[in-house]
Structures are given as structure tokens and as C-alpha cells.
Short mmCIF file of C-alpha atoms and ligand atoms in Angstrom, two decimals:
data_model
loop_
_atom_site.label_atom_id
_atom_site.label_comp_id
_atom_site.label_asym_id
_atom_site.label_seq_id
_atom_site.Cartn_x
_atom_site.Cartn_y
_atom_site.Cartn_z
CA UNK A 1 -28.65 1.26 -7.34
CA UNK A 2 -27.81 3.02 -4.23
CA UNK A 3 -24.89 1.24 -2.40
CA UNK A 4 -25.03 0.34 0.93
CA UNK A 5 -21.81 2.22 2.30
CA UNK A 6 -23.54 3.28 5.30
CA UNK A 7 -25.50 0.47 7.25
CA UNK A 8 -26.20 -0.89 10.70
CA UNK A 9 -22.92 -2.54 11.01
CA UNK A 10 -21.07 0.40 10.45
CA UNK A 11 -23.38 2.85 12.56
CA UNK A 12 -22.97 0.30 15.24
CA UNK A 13 -19.23 0.54 15.33
CA UNK A 14 -19.47 4.27 14.97
CA UNK A 15 -21.65 4.61 18.22
CA UNK A 16 -19.03 1.89 19.99
CA UNK A 17 -16.15 4.53 18.70
CA UNK A 18 -17.77 7.57 19.67
CA UNK A 19 -18.08 6.13 23.32
CA UNK A 20 -14.30 5.24 23.53
CA UNK A 21 -12.51 7.86 21.08
CA UNK A 22 -13.23 11.52 21.38
CA UNK A 23 -14.74 12.38 18.03
CA UNK A 24 -13.95 8.94 16.97
CA UNK A 25 -10.94 10.02 14.91
CA UNK A 26 -7.31 10.68 15.15
CA UNK A 27 -6.96 13.24 12.55
CA UNK A 28 -9.76 15.75 11.87
CA UNK A 29 -9.88 14.96 7.91
CA UNK A 30 -11.25 11.55 8.66
CA UNK A 31 -14.36 12.54 10.78
CA UNK A 32 -17.30 11.00 9.69
CA UNK A 33 -18.88 14.41 9.46
CA UNK A 34 -16.45 15.62 7.05
CA UNK A 35 -18.30 13.24 4.76
CA UNK A 36 -22.19 12.90 4.36
CA UNK A 37 -22.90 10.93 7.26
CA UNK A 38 -25.63 8.70 7.15
CA UNK A 39 -24.69 7.87 3.49
CA UNK A 40 -20.65 7.62 3.41
CA UNK A 41 -18.81 5.10 4.41
CA UNK A 42 -17.02 5.63 7.80
CA UNK A 43 -14.53 2.64 8.06
CA UNK A 44 -12.37 1.58 5.72
CA UNK A 45 -10.46 -1.86 6.21
CA UNK A 46 -8.30 -2.74 3.05
CA UNK A 47 -6.31 -1.17 0.32
CA UNK A 48 -4.66 -2.19 -2.94
CA UNK A 49 -2.86 0.15 -5.34
CA UNK A 50 -5.25 3.12 -5.49
CA UNK A 51 -8.36 0.98 -4.27
CA UNK A 52 -9.93 0.72 -0.84
CA UNK A 53 -12.70 -1.15 0.60
CA UNK A 54 -15.09 -0.19 3.06
CA UNK A 55 -16.13 -2.46 5.97
CA UNK A 56 -19.14 -3.40 3.92
CA UNK A 57 -17.02 -4.83 0.87
CA UNK A 58 -17.46 -1.80 -1.34
CA UNK A 59 -14.37 -1.34 -3.68
CA UNK A 60 -13.77 2.35 -4.09
CA UNK A 61 -10.98 4.31 -5.90
CA UNK A 62 -9.61 6.34 -3.14
CA UNK A 63 -8.31 10.33 -4.02
CA UNK A 64 -7.30 10.73 -0.55
CA UNK A 65 -4.62 8.44 -0.18
CA UNK A 66 -4.43 8.48 3.58
CA UNK A 67 -4.40 11.76 3.35
CA UNK A 68 -1.11 12.22 1.64
CA UNK A 69 1.58 9.34 2.51
CA UNK A 70 0.43 6.62 -0.04
CA UNK A 71 2.64 8.18 -2.74
CA UNK A 72 3.23 4.67 -4.32
CA UNK A 73 -0.52 3.21 -3.25
CA UNK A 74 -1.80 0.61 -0.50
CA UNK A 75 0.05 -2.61 -0.26
CA UNK A 76 3.10 -1.99 -2.43
CA UNK A 77 5.05 -5.00 -2.81
CA UNK A 78 8.44 -3.86 -2.99
CA UNK A 79 7.84 -1.45 0.33
CA UNK A 80 6.09 -4.64 1.99
CA UNK A 81 9.28 -6.73 1.35
CA UNK A 82 11.62 -4.12 2.86
CA UNK A 83 9.49 -3.62 5.94
CA UNK A 84 9.12 -7.50 6.25
CA UNK A 85 12.66 -7.87 5.77
CA UNK A 86 13.21 -5.58 8.48
CA UNK A 87 10.93 -6.93 10.96
CA UNK A 88 12.83 -10.30 10.70
CA UNK A 89 15.93 -8.26 11.70
CA UNK A 90 14.42 -6.06 14.95
CA UNK A 91 11.88 -3.25 14.91
CA UNK A 92 13.87 -0.88 17.16
CA UNK A 93 17.51 -1.23 18.79
CA UNK A 94 18.95 -0.36 21.95
CA UNK A 95 21.75 1.38 20.31
CA UNK A 96 21.30 3.39 16.76
CA UNK A 97 21.15 1.42 13.79
CA UNK A 98 23.32 2.15 10.16
CA UNK A 99 20.10 2.39 8.47
CA UNK A 100 19.87 6.05 9.90
CA UNK A 101 23.12 6.94 8.53
CA UNK A 102 22.19 5.58 5.11
CA UNK A 103 18.72 7.69 5.22
CA UNK A 104 20.45 10.81 6.14
CA UNK A 105 23.01 10.02 3.27
CA UNK A 106 20.61 9.64 0.84
CA UNK A 107 18.92 12.66 1.91
CA UNK A 108 21.67 14.63 1.74
CA UNK A 109 22.35 13.54 -1.88
CA UNK A 110 18.71 14.06 -2.94
CA UNK A 111 17.55 17.36 -1.13
CA UNK A 112 21.08 18.95 -0.54
CA UNK A 113 20.55 19.89 2.83
CA UNK A 114 23.45 18.90 5.15
CA UNK A 115 21.95 17.22 8.06
CA UNK A 116 18.72 15.58 9.20
CA UNK A 117 16.96 14.36 12.27
CA UNK A 118 14.22 11.76 12.30
CA UNK A 119 10.97 11.73 14.06
CA UNK A 120 7.26 10.46 13.94
CA UNK A 121 4.76 13.07 13.15
CA UNK A 122 4.86 16.22 11.04
CA UNK A 123 4.22 18.35 14.40
CA UNK A 124 7.35 16.87 16.22
CA UNK A 125 9.62 18.24 13.25
CA UNK A 126 7.75 21.73 12.75
CA UNK A 127 8.05 21.99 16.28
CA UNK A 128 11.86 21.24 16.61
CA UNK A 129 12.27 23.89 13.64
CA UNK A 130 10.70 26.65 15.83
CA UNK A 131 12.64 25.38 18.60
CA UNK A 132 16.18 25.48 16.71
CA UNK A 133 15.15 28.81 15.07
CA UNK A 134 14.60 30.41 18.30
CA UNK A 135 17.86 29.20 19.82
CA UNK A 136 19.76 30.50 16.77
CA UNK A 137 18.66 34.07 16.83
CA UNK A 138 17.77 34.35 20.49
CA UNK A 139 14.26 35.58 19.34
CA UNK A 140 10.69 34.37 20.16
CA UNK A 141 7.91 35.57 17.39
CA UNK A 142 7.03 33.45 14.63
CA UNK A 143 5.51 34.18 11.00
CA UNK A 144 3.76 31.38 9.92
CA UNK A 145 1.71 30.32 6.42
CA UNK A 146 -0.11 27.20 6.38
CA UNK A 147 -1.16 24.41 8.60
CA UNK A 148 1.95 23.24 10.65
CA UNK A 149 0.51 20.71 13.25
CA UNK A 150 -1.11 20.56 16.51
CA UNK A 151 1.44 21.70 18.84
CA UNK A 152 0.89 24.82 21.12
CA UNK A 153 3.04 27.25 19.01
CA UNK A 154 1.20 26.19 16.02
CA UNK A 155 -2.34 25.44 17.19
CA UNK A 156 -2.35 28.84 18.93
CA UNK A 157 -3.19 30.52 15.52
CA UNK A 158 -6.13 28.13 14.62
CA UNK A 159 -9.90 28.53 15.65
CA UNK A 160 -10.05 25.72 17.77
CA UNK A 161 -7.38 26.66 20.45
CA UNK A 162 -8.68 26.11 23.73
CA UNK A 163 -6.03 24.89 26.13
CA UNK A 164 -3.11 27.01 24.96
CA UNK A 165 -1.32 29.46 26.90
CA UNK A 166 -2.11 33.15 25.88
CA UNK A 167 1.33 33.85 25.68
CA UNK A 168 1.71 31.20 22.34
CA UNK A 169 -1.17 33.06 20.94
CA UNK A 170 0.63 36.38 21.01
CA UNK A 171 3.99 35.00 19.93
CA UNK A 172 2.61 33.94 16.44
CA UNK A 173 1.21 35.77 13.67
CA UNK A 174 -0.25 34.31 10.26
CA UNK A 175 0.34 35.71 6.91
CA UNK A 176 -1.55 35.12 3.93
CA UNK A 177 0.12 33.04 0.90
CA UNK A 178 1.24 35.37 -2.09
CA UNK A 179 0.45 38.55 -0.27
CA UNK A 180 3.92 40.34 -0.23
CA UNK A 181 2.57 43.29 1.69
CA UNK A 182 1.00 41.36 4.42
CA UNK A 183 4.18 39.31 4.89
CA UNK A 184 6.19 43.24 5.11
CA UNK A 185 3.78 44.66 7.65
CA UNK A 186 4.31 41.82 10.13
CA UNK A 187 8.06 40.86 9.76
CA UNK A 188 10.52 42.52 11.87
CA UNK A 189 13.44 42.18 13.91
CA UNK A 190 11.86 40.40 16.81
CA UNK A 191 11.08 37.49 14.55
CA UNK A 192 12.80 34.19 14.97
CA UNK A 193 11.37 32.25 12.49
CA UNK A 194 9.35 32.23 9.11
CA UNK A 195 7.64 29.06 8.77
CA UNK A 196 5.31 28.41 5.66
CA UNK A 197 4.19 25.73 3.09
CA UNK A 198 6.14 26.92 0.32
CA UNK A 199 3.48 25.85 -2.48
CA UNK A 200 -0.23 24.94 -1.00
CA UNK A 201 -2.62 25.19 -3.64
CA UNK A 202 -2.28 28.48 -5.28
CA UNK A 203 0.34 29.06 -8.11
CA UNK A 204 3.64 30.50 -6.16
CA UNK A 205 4.36 34.02 -6.95
CA UNK A 206 8.04 33.70 -7.43
CA UNK A 207 8.71 37.34 -6.28
CA UNK A 208 6.77 36.59 -3.02
CA UNK A 209 8.98 33.79 -1.99
CA UNK A 210 12.23 35.23 -3.08
CA UNK A 211 11.59 38.32 -1.20
CA UNK A 212 10.84 36.31 1.92
CA UNK A 213 14.16 34.76 1.62
CA UNK A 214 16.09 37.70 0.80
CA UNK A 215 14.49 39.65 3.88
CA UNK A 216 14.79 36.58 6.45
CA UNK A 217 18.63 36.28 5.42
CA UNK A 218 19.09 40.11 5.75
CA UNK A 219 17.28 39.84 9.30
CA UNK A 220 19.01 36.78 10.23
CA UNK A 221 15.27 35.22 10.37
CA UNK A 222 15.45 31.21 10.05
CA UNK A 223 13.25 30.42 7.01
CA UNK A 224 11.37 27.06 7.62
CA UNK A 225 9.99 25.43 4.75
CA UNK A 226 7.31 22.99 5.87
CA UNK A 227 7.15 20.34 3.03
CA UNK A 228 5.05 18.00 4.54
CA UNK A 229 2.86 17.76 1.44
CA UNK A 230 5.32 18.85 -1.30
CA UNK A 231 8.35 17.00 -0.48
CA UNK A 232 8.56 13.54 -2.00
CA UNK A 233 5.19 14.44 -4.05
CA UNK A 234 6.00 17.65 -6.18
CA UNK A 235 9.63 16.44 -6.37
CA UNK A 236 11.95 14.06 -3.99
CA UNK A 237 13.53 17.55 -3.36
CA UNK A 238 10.18 19.19 -2.76
CA UNK A 239 9.04 22.70 -3.72
CA UNK A 240 12.29 24.23 -2.54
CA UNK A 241 14.11 22.16 -5.57
CA UNK A 242 11.61 23.01 -7.90
CA UNK A 243 11.50 26.63 -7.11
CA UNK A 244 15.40 26.72 -6.41
CA UNK A 245 14.83 28.39 -3.10
CA UNK A 246 16.67 27.30 -0.23
CA UNK A 247 15.33 27.56 3.52
CA UNK A 248 17.58 26.98 6.53
CA UNK A 249 15.41 24.33 7.51
CA UNK A 250 12.93 21.80 5.91
CA UNK A 251 10.52 19.78 7.47
CA UNK A 252 9.06 16.46 5.40
CA UNK A 253 6.84 13.61 6.54
CA UNK A 254 3.78 12.12 4.42
CA UNK A 255 4.99 10.79 1.31
CA UNK A 256 8.56 9.79 2.26
CA UNK A 257 7.72 6.08 3.45
CA UNK A 258 4.65 5.49 1.47
CA UNK A 259 2.72 5.09 4.86
CA UNK A 260 5.05 4.45 7.44
CA UNK A 261 5.09 6.93 10.32
CA UNK A 262 8.11 9.08 9.89
CA UNK A 263 9.26 12.69 9.92
CA UNK A 264 12.44 14.40 8.91
CA UNK A 265 14.00 17.61 9.82
CA UNK A 266 16.77 18.96 7.73
CA UNK A 267 18.80 22.16 7.69
CA UNK A 268 22.03 23.76 7.17
CA UNK A 269 24.90 22.30 9.64
CA UNK A 270 25.31 25.58 11.36
CA UNK A 271 21.98 25.64 12.57
CA UNK A 272 21.31 21.90 12.81
CA UNK A 273 24.65 21.04 14.74
CA UNK A 274 22.71 23.14 17.85
CA UNK A 275 20.62 19.83 18.38
CA UNK A 276 24.13 18.28 19.71
CA UNK A 277 24.58 21.27 22.05
CA UNK A 278 21.77 22.82 24.07
CA UNK A 279 18.73 22.47 21.73
CA UNK A 280 16.74 19.28 22.99
CA UNK A 281 14.78 17.24 20.90
CA UNK A 282 14.96 13.31 21.36
CA UNK A 283 12.05 10.66 21.13
CA UNK A 284 12.19 7.08 21.48
CA UNK A 285 10.68 6.07 17.98
CA UNK A 286 12.79 8.32 16.09
CA UNK A 287 14.99 5.36 15.30
CA UNK A 288 12.09 2.91 14.47
CA UNK A 289 13.56 0.83 11.74
CA UNK A 290 10.27 -0.55 9.63
CA UNK A 291 9.59 3.22 8.84
CA UNK A 292 13.37 3.90 8.21
CA UNK A 293 13.84 0.90 5.87
CA UNK A 294 10.38 2.06 4.26
CA UNK A 295 11.82 5.58 3.45
CA UNK A 296 14.85 4.32 2.07
CA UNK A 297 12.57 1.68 -0.33
CA UNK A 298 10.44 4.32 -0.99
CA UNK A 299 12.96 7.10 -2.22
CA UNK A 300 14.82 4.41 -4.48
CA UNK A 301 11.82 3.61 -6.12
CA UNK A 302 10.60 7.09 -6.53
CA UNK A 303 13.94 8.05 -8.25
CA UNK A 304 14.31 4.42 -10.30
CA UNK A 305 10.99 4.84 -11.89
CA UNK A 306 10.96 8.63 -11.77
CA UNK A 307 7.54 8.15 -10.29
CA UNK A 308 7.08 11.74 -9.11
CA UNK A 309 7.53 13.24 -12.91
CA UNK A 310 5.12 10.55 -14.05
CA UNK A 311 2.40 11.31 -11.48
CA UNK A 312 2.54 15.07 -11.93
CA UNK A 313 2.34 14.62 -15.37
CA UNK A 314 -0.63 12.35 -15.13
CA UNK A 315 -2.42 14.95 -12.66
CA UNK A 316 -1.96 18.08 -14.94
CA UNK A 317 -3.90 16.13 -17.73
CA UNK A 318 -6.60 15.11 -15.52
CA UNK A 319 -6.72 18.81 -14.25
CA UNK A 320 -6.76 19.79 -17.99
CA UNK A 321 -9.67 17.20 -18.52
CA UNK A 322 -11.64 18.27 -15.67
CA UNK A 323 -10.95 22.15 -16.59
CA UNK A 324 -12.58 21.14 -20.24
CA UNK A 325 -15.46 19.37 -18.45
CA UNK A 326 -16.07 22.35 -16.41
CA UNK A 327 -16.11 24.78 -19.60
CA UNK A 328 -18.10 22.34 -21.33
CA UNK A 329 -21.07 22.14 -19.08
CA UNK A 330 -20.52 25.76 -18.29
CA UNK A 331 -20.06 25.05 -14.48
CA UNK A 332 -18.96 28.72 -12.78
CA UNK A 333 -19.39 27.52 -9.23
CA UNK A 334 -16.49 24.99 -9.60
CA UNK A 335 -12.93 25.62 -10.28
CA UNK A 336 -9.32 23.80 -9.69
CA UNK A 337 -6.46 24.94 -8.03
CA UNK A 338 -3.20 22.87 -7.48
CA UNK A 339 -0.53 20.90 -8.92
CA UNK A 340 -0.69 17.69 -10.87
CA UNK A 341 -0.31 15.19 -7.80
CA UNK A 342 -2.51 17.19 -5.40
CA UNK A 343 -5.52 19.75 -6.54
CA UNK A 344 -8.64 20.90 -4.97
CA UNK A 345 -12.05 22.10 -6.17
CA UNK A 346 -12.98 25.43 -5.34
CA UNK A 347 -16.92 25.43 -4.64
CA UNK A 348 -18.75 28.48 -4.55
CA UNK A 349 -21.11 27.76 -2.06
CA UNK A 350 -20.58 28.24 1.70
CA UNK A 351 -23.22 25.78 2.90
CA UNK A 352 -21.39 22.51 1.57
CA UNK A 353 -24.42 21.49 -0.59
CA UNK A 354 -21.96 21.39 -3.79
CA UNK A 355 -19.53 19.36 -1.92
CA UNK A 356 -21.91 17.16 -0.15
CA UNK A 357 -23.46 16.53 -3.52
CA UNK A 358 -20.21 15.78 -5.28
CA UNK A 359 -19.16 13.67 -2.92
CA UNK A 360 -22.37 11.47 -2.58
CA UNK A 361 -22.23 11.57 -6.67
CA UNK A 362 -18.60 10.48 -6.81
CA UNK A 363 -19.28 7.46 -4.20
CA UNK A 364 -21.94 6.45 -6.51
CA UNK A 365 -19.23 5.88 -9.33
CA UNK A 366 -17.33 4.24 -6.73
CA UNK A 367 -14.66 7.07 -5.80
CA UNK A 368 -13.64 8.34 -2.54
CA UNK A 369 -13.42 11.85 -2.88
CA UNK A 370 -13.42 14.46 -0.28
CA UNK A 371 -12.79 18.13 -2.48
CA UNK A 372 -8.92 17.57 -2.90
CA UNK A 373 -7.63 14.97 -5.43
CA UNK A 374 -4.43 13.57 -4.18
CA UNK A 375 -2.67 11.01 -6.53
CA UNK A 376 -0.62 8.13 -6.13
CA UNK A 377 1.65 6.40 -8.62
CA UNK A 378 -1.02 3.30 -8.68
CA UNK A 379 -3.71 6.00 -10.37
CA UNK A 380 -3.31 4.82 -13.99
CA UNK A 381 -5.19 5.24 -16.98
CA UNK A 382 -8.04 3.29 -15.97
CA UNK A 383 -8.75 5.15 -12.96
CA UNK A 384 -8.03 8.34 -14.25
CA UNK A 385 -10.42 7.64 -17.14
CA UNK A 386 -13.11 6.71 -14.45
CA UNK A 387 -12.74 10.06 -12.52
CA UNK A 388 -13.10 12.09 -15.79
CA UNK A 389 -16.03 9.91 -16.58
CA UNK A 390 -17.57 10.52 -13.13
CA UNK A 391 -16.77 14.28 -13.20
CA UNK A 392 -18.43 14.65 -16.85
CA UNK A 393 -21.66 13.23 -15.14
CA UNK A 394 -21.35 15.26 -12.26
CA UNK A 395 -20.88 18.46 -13.87
CA UNK A 396 -23.61 17.86 -16.00
CA UNK A 397 -25.98 17.35 -13.41
CA UNK A 398 -24.75 20.50 -11.27
CA UNK A 399 -25.22 22.46 -14.39
CA UNK A 400 -29.04 21.57 -14.93
CA UNK A 401 -29.75 22.07 -11.33
CA UNK A 402 -30.01 24.72 -8.70
CA UNK A 403 -28.01 24.32 -5.44
CA UNK A 404 -31.67 23.76 -3.54
CA UNK A 405 -32.41 20.99 -6.45
CA UNK A 406 -29.08 19.45 -5.48
CA UNK A 407 -29.79 19.99 -1.77
CA UNK A 408 -32.95 17.71 -2.20
CA UNK A 409 -31.02 15.21 -3.80
CA UNK A 410 -28.65 14.90 -1.07
CA UNK A 411 -29.07 11.44 1.06
CA UNK A 412 -27.24 11.92 3.74
CA UNK A 413 -26.34 14.98 6.45
CA UNK A 414 -24.16 18.17 5.05
CA UNK A 415 -20.65 18.15 5.32
CA UNK A 416 -19.47 20.32 8.00
CA UNK A 417 -16.56 23.01 7.43
CA UNK A 418 -13.23 22.25 9.07
CA UNK A 419 -12.53 24.24 12.40
CA UNK A 420 -9.17 25.38 11.05
C1 PLP B 1 1.80 21.04 5.80
C2 PLP B 1 1.45 20.12 7.07
N1 PLP B 1 2.42 20.57 8.23
C3 PLP B 1 2.26 19.75 8.97
C4 PLP B 1 1.42 18.79 9.20
C5 PLP B 1 1.30 18.13 10.81
O1 PLP B 1 1.68 16.60 10.53
P1 PLP B 1 1.24 15.61 11.49
O2 PLP B 1 -0.33 15.58 11.00
O3 PLP B 1 1.97 14.36 11.11
O4 PLP B 1 1.53 15.83 12.87
C6 PLP B 1 0.72 18.54 8.38
C7 PLP B 1 -0.61 17.47 8.57
O5 PLP B 1 -1.69 17.24 7.52
C8 PLP B 1 0.38 19.49 6.95
O6 PLP B 1 -0.14 19.08 5.92
#
């Protein structure tokens, strides 16, 4: 039976939302056209563990997890307790609060960076890192690899970059991940900072990363690791710890507080201390205590229960099983890339027919899927088995039909490509 994910109720709220909110959403990954419009749910309103409910009461296994933050899962008792206990004491104070120091001390112990500043969004801290780098070496050019947020300097390198001064567009250059030649062609003595996601999905080439570290050190360029995804997911100390490559500055957010809005800039004393001199980075809600207490409780739990080792090993097992199924059904248009707790499906189809088909089929199996599987501690054997069973059925169908036949079975609109 076809489930009722999209109906009059959701369409009415969608129409009202479009009237009052440009594009309806606050972040592009939630845009209804990133799903199968006319078939998929648009609004979620409840979550427990790794399950979410849409506004029509459909319960789904979530494989998106708030686009990264929910490392433990929705509505976690221990984290809720920490937040509630802090609510009773105060959300924000007129002077600084000791928990800021406690969190900084924990981060120092766990990540081995010297000093930290707290803010709200990923873009806040990547932007602060860029400003610090420029102040440190007096240069302006940025080399970037990956996505780093919506602020001018970063969005200047995206496709959707209207409203940004020409200067910002000139001053940033992208280089390709694992392409050392591309990096070497672009790095020079005018470069202030190299900012990169140390691991995205592709397996990291150690020579590529180590050479970047070596050259940035030689040329006095600040190396910034954007560990928004990998920090507190791949390892508490992020990719930098796993790879044993230490950048000068590091940026964390997403999983660090299981969904509460906090981002962290960390780094070496000699650069970070410029924030107490003439580099300006201050924000009212940087010291908001609910997020800070949630981060402390999350990190303690990640450590106590060895959560990340467990998620990543479960995820590696899931990848192994999906790869077996791809081979079993001899599907050449689908492959997997990434690490246990976050991996993507590479689909050989530019029109998004496969992606839309798979998304709808996963929904029919009560799984919310957007092409990337982001796991949490709440995804246990039961849920992983459901994902494997659904994938088996979906790959079987893909193996038996042409793209146009699959397209014919799609109920909603084809998923739109991202403007990145
Ligand atoms: C790697 C990376 N850096 C930076 C950001 C920007 O973070 P925010 O959206 O919190 O500003 C994101 C957001 O998804 C990200 O994935």
C-alpha cells in the first residue's frame, strides 16, 4: 500500500511556508525539491533514537540525522537531563560561566589543541579561522577544499554566489581533494590559509595530506581543518587524530552537542591568542549555556561508551553488506564511498532518476534516505538489518529495469541537483 507522506495537510503548510520563508527552508539540504516532491514527506515533527515521525504520523528510520548533529540520536535521555538541569539554572548570563572553561579544558584533553572559542554555526568558526590566518601572516589569498559555509569568503567559490563582492571571488581558489598537483599549482607565497575538510567521502591519500602540511608549514601558511563532519563522528579528535596530521586551526560543530547549536574554533596558542589582541570575533550567544552543557554531556557519553568506535564499526559492516548486495545483483550504476558513520551512494545517472527511485523505495520501506547514510548510536542491529533488507529489494529492482522503466515507477518529481 502506498503510504500517505504527502497530502493536503502537508501541501497546505508548504504553500503557507513558501509565502513567508524564501524557499521554505533554513538549510538547502532540507529543501522539499531535494526529495521527491509530491510523494515525500516535507515536515517532520518528532524524533526518538533513530526514528522520526512526519506530520502525517508516518514513522521512519532516519539516515540523515539532522544533517549530522544527532550522533547519539533524537531525544537522548542523558543529554535531555543535562539541558533541562541547565535550563533551571539559566540559559545565558551577564558574565561568563564556568562551564565554558570546563568545555575548553575537556576539548584540550581530547583534541590536544591549546585554546578554543565557542560560537553557534560552522560558518562562524570557519570565518573566524580565515580572519585569524590573515592576521597571523598578513596575506589574503585562500585555498579551499570542501564546503565551509555561507559567508562571503566561502560562498564566493560556490555556483550560487550573487551578492558577493568581486574581491571575495578573486581571493579564493578551490583545489581538488587528493589532487596534489592541483594543490601545488595553486599554493604560493601570497596564500594566507589552506582550509580543507581532511576527509570528505574519498579515502584520504596520506601523501596528499602530509605534503599539504609540510608546504603550509614551510611557507608560513595557516592550515585549517574543517572537521564539521569528521570531528566527534569519525573520532572525538576528528580526522586529524586518526591521520596523525595536526593543522594550525580546527573547526568543529555538528555532532559535538548532539543537536544543540554550538561550533568550536580550536588551535595553537600563538595563533589563537591573536583573538585577545586585534582580531575581532565576538558574538552574544557564543556562551549560551544549554549548548555548552549539552556538548560536555555528549563528549562524556561518547567517551564513556566508546560510542564512535561502535558506530563506525557498525557502519563499516553496513557498507560491507551493501557492497555484497551490489555485487549480488550486479548493479554497476551504484557504488559506495565514505567511512562507517557517513557514506554516500555514487549513482551513475545525471538526471537523478536513480536517486529519486531509490529515495521513494526506501520511503516505502519506512526509511528516510537522501543518498548519504549518516549513522548514530541509535542505529542498532534491528535498524541496520531493515536498511540492508530494503537495499536488497531496491537493488534487485534496479537490476531488472532500465532507467526509463524506473523513471516510469517514480511517483513524485525528480530530485533537483544542488547549487553548490
Ligand atoms: C564541512 C562543513 N563546513 C562548514 C559548514 C557550515 O556549517 P553551518 O551550516 O553550521 O554554518 C558545513 C555545513 O554543512 C559543513 O558541512
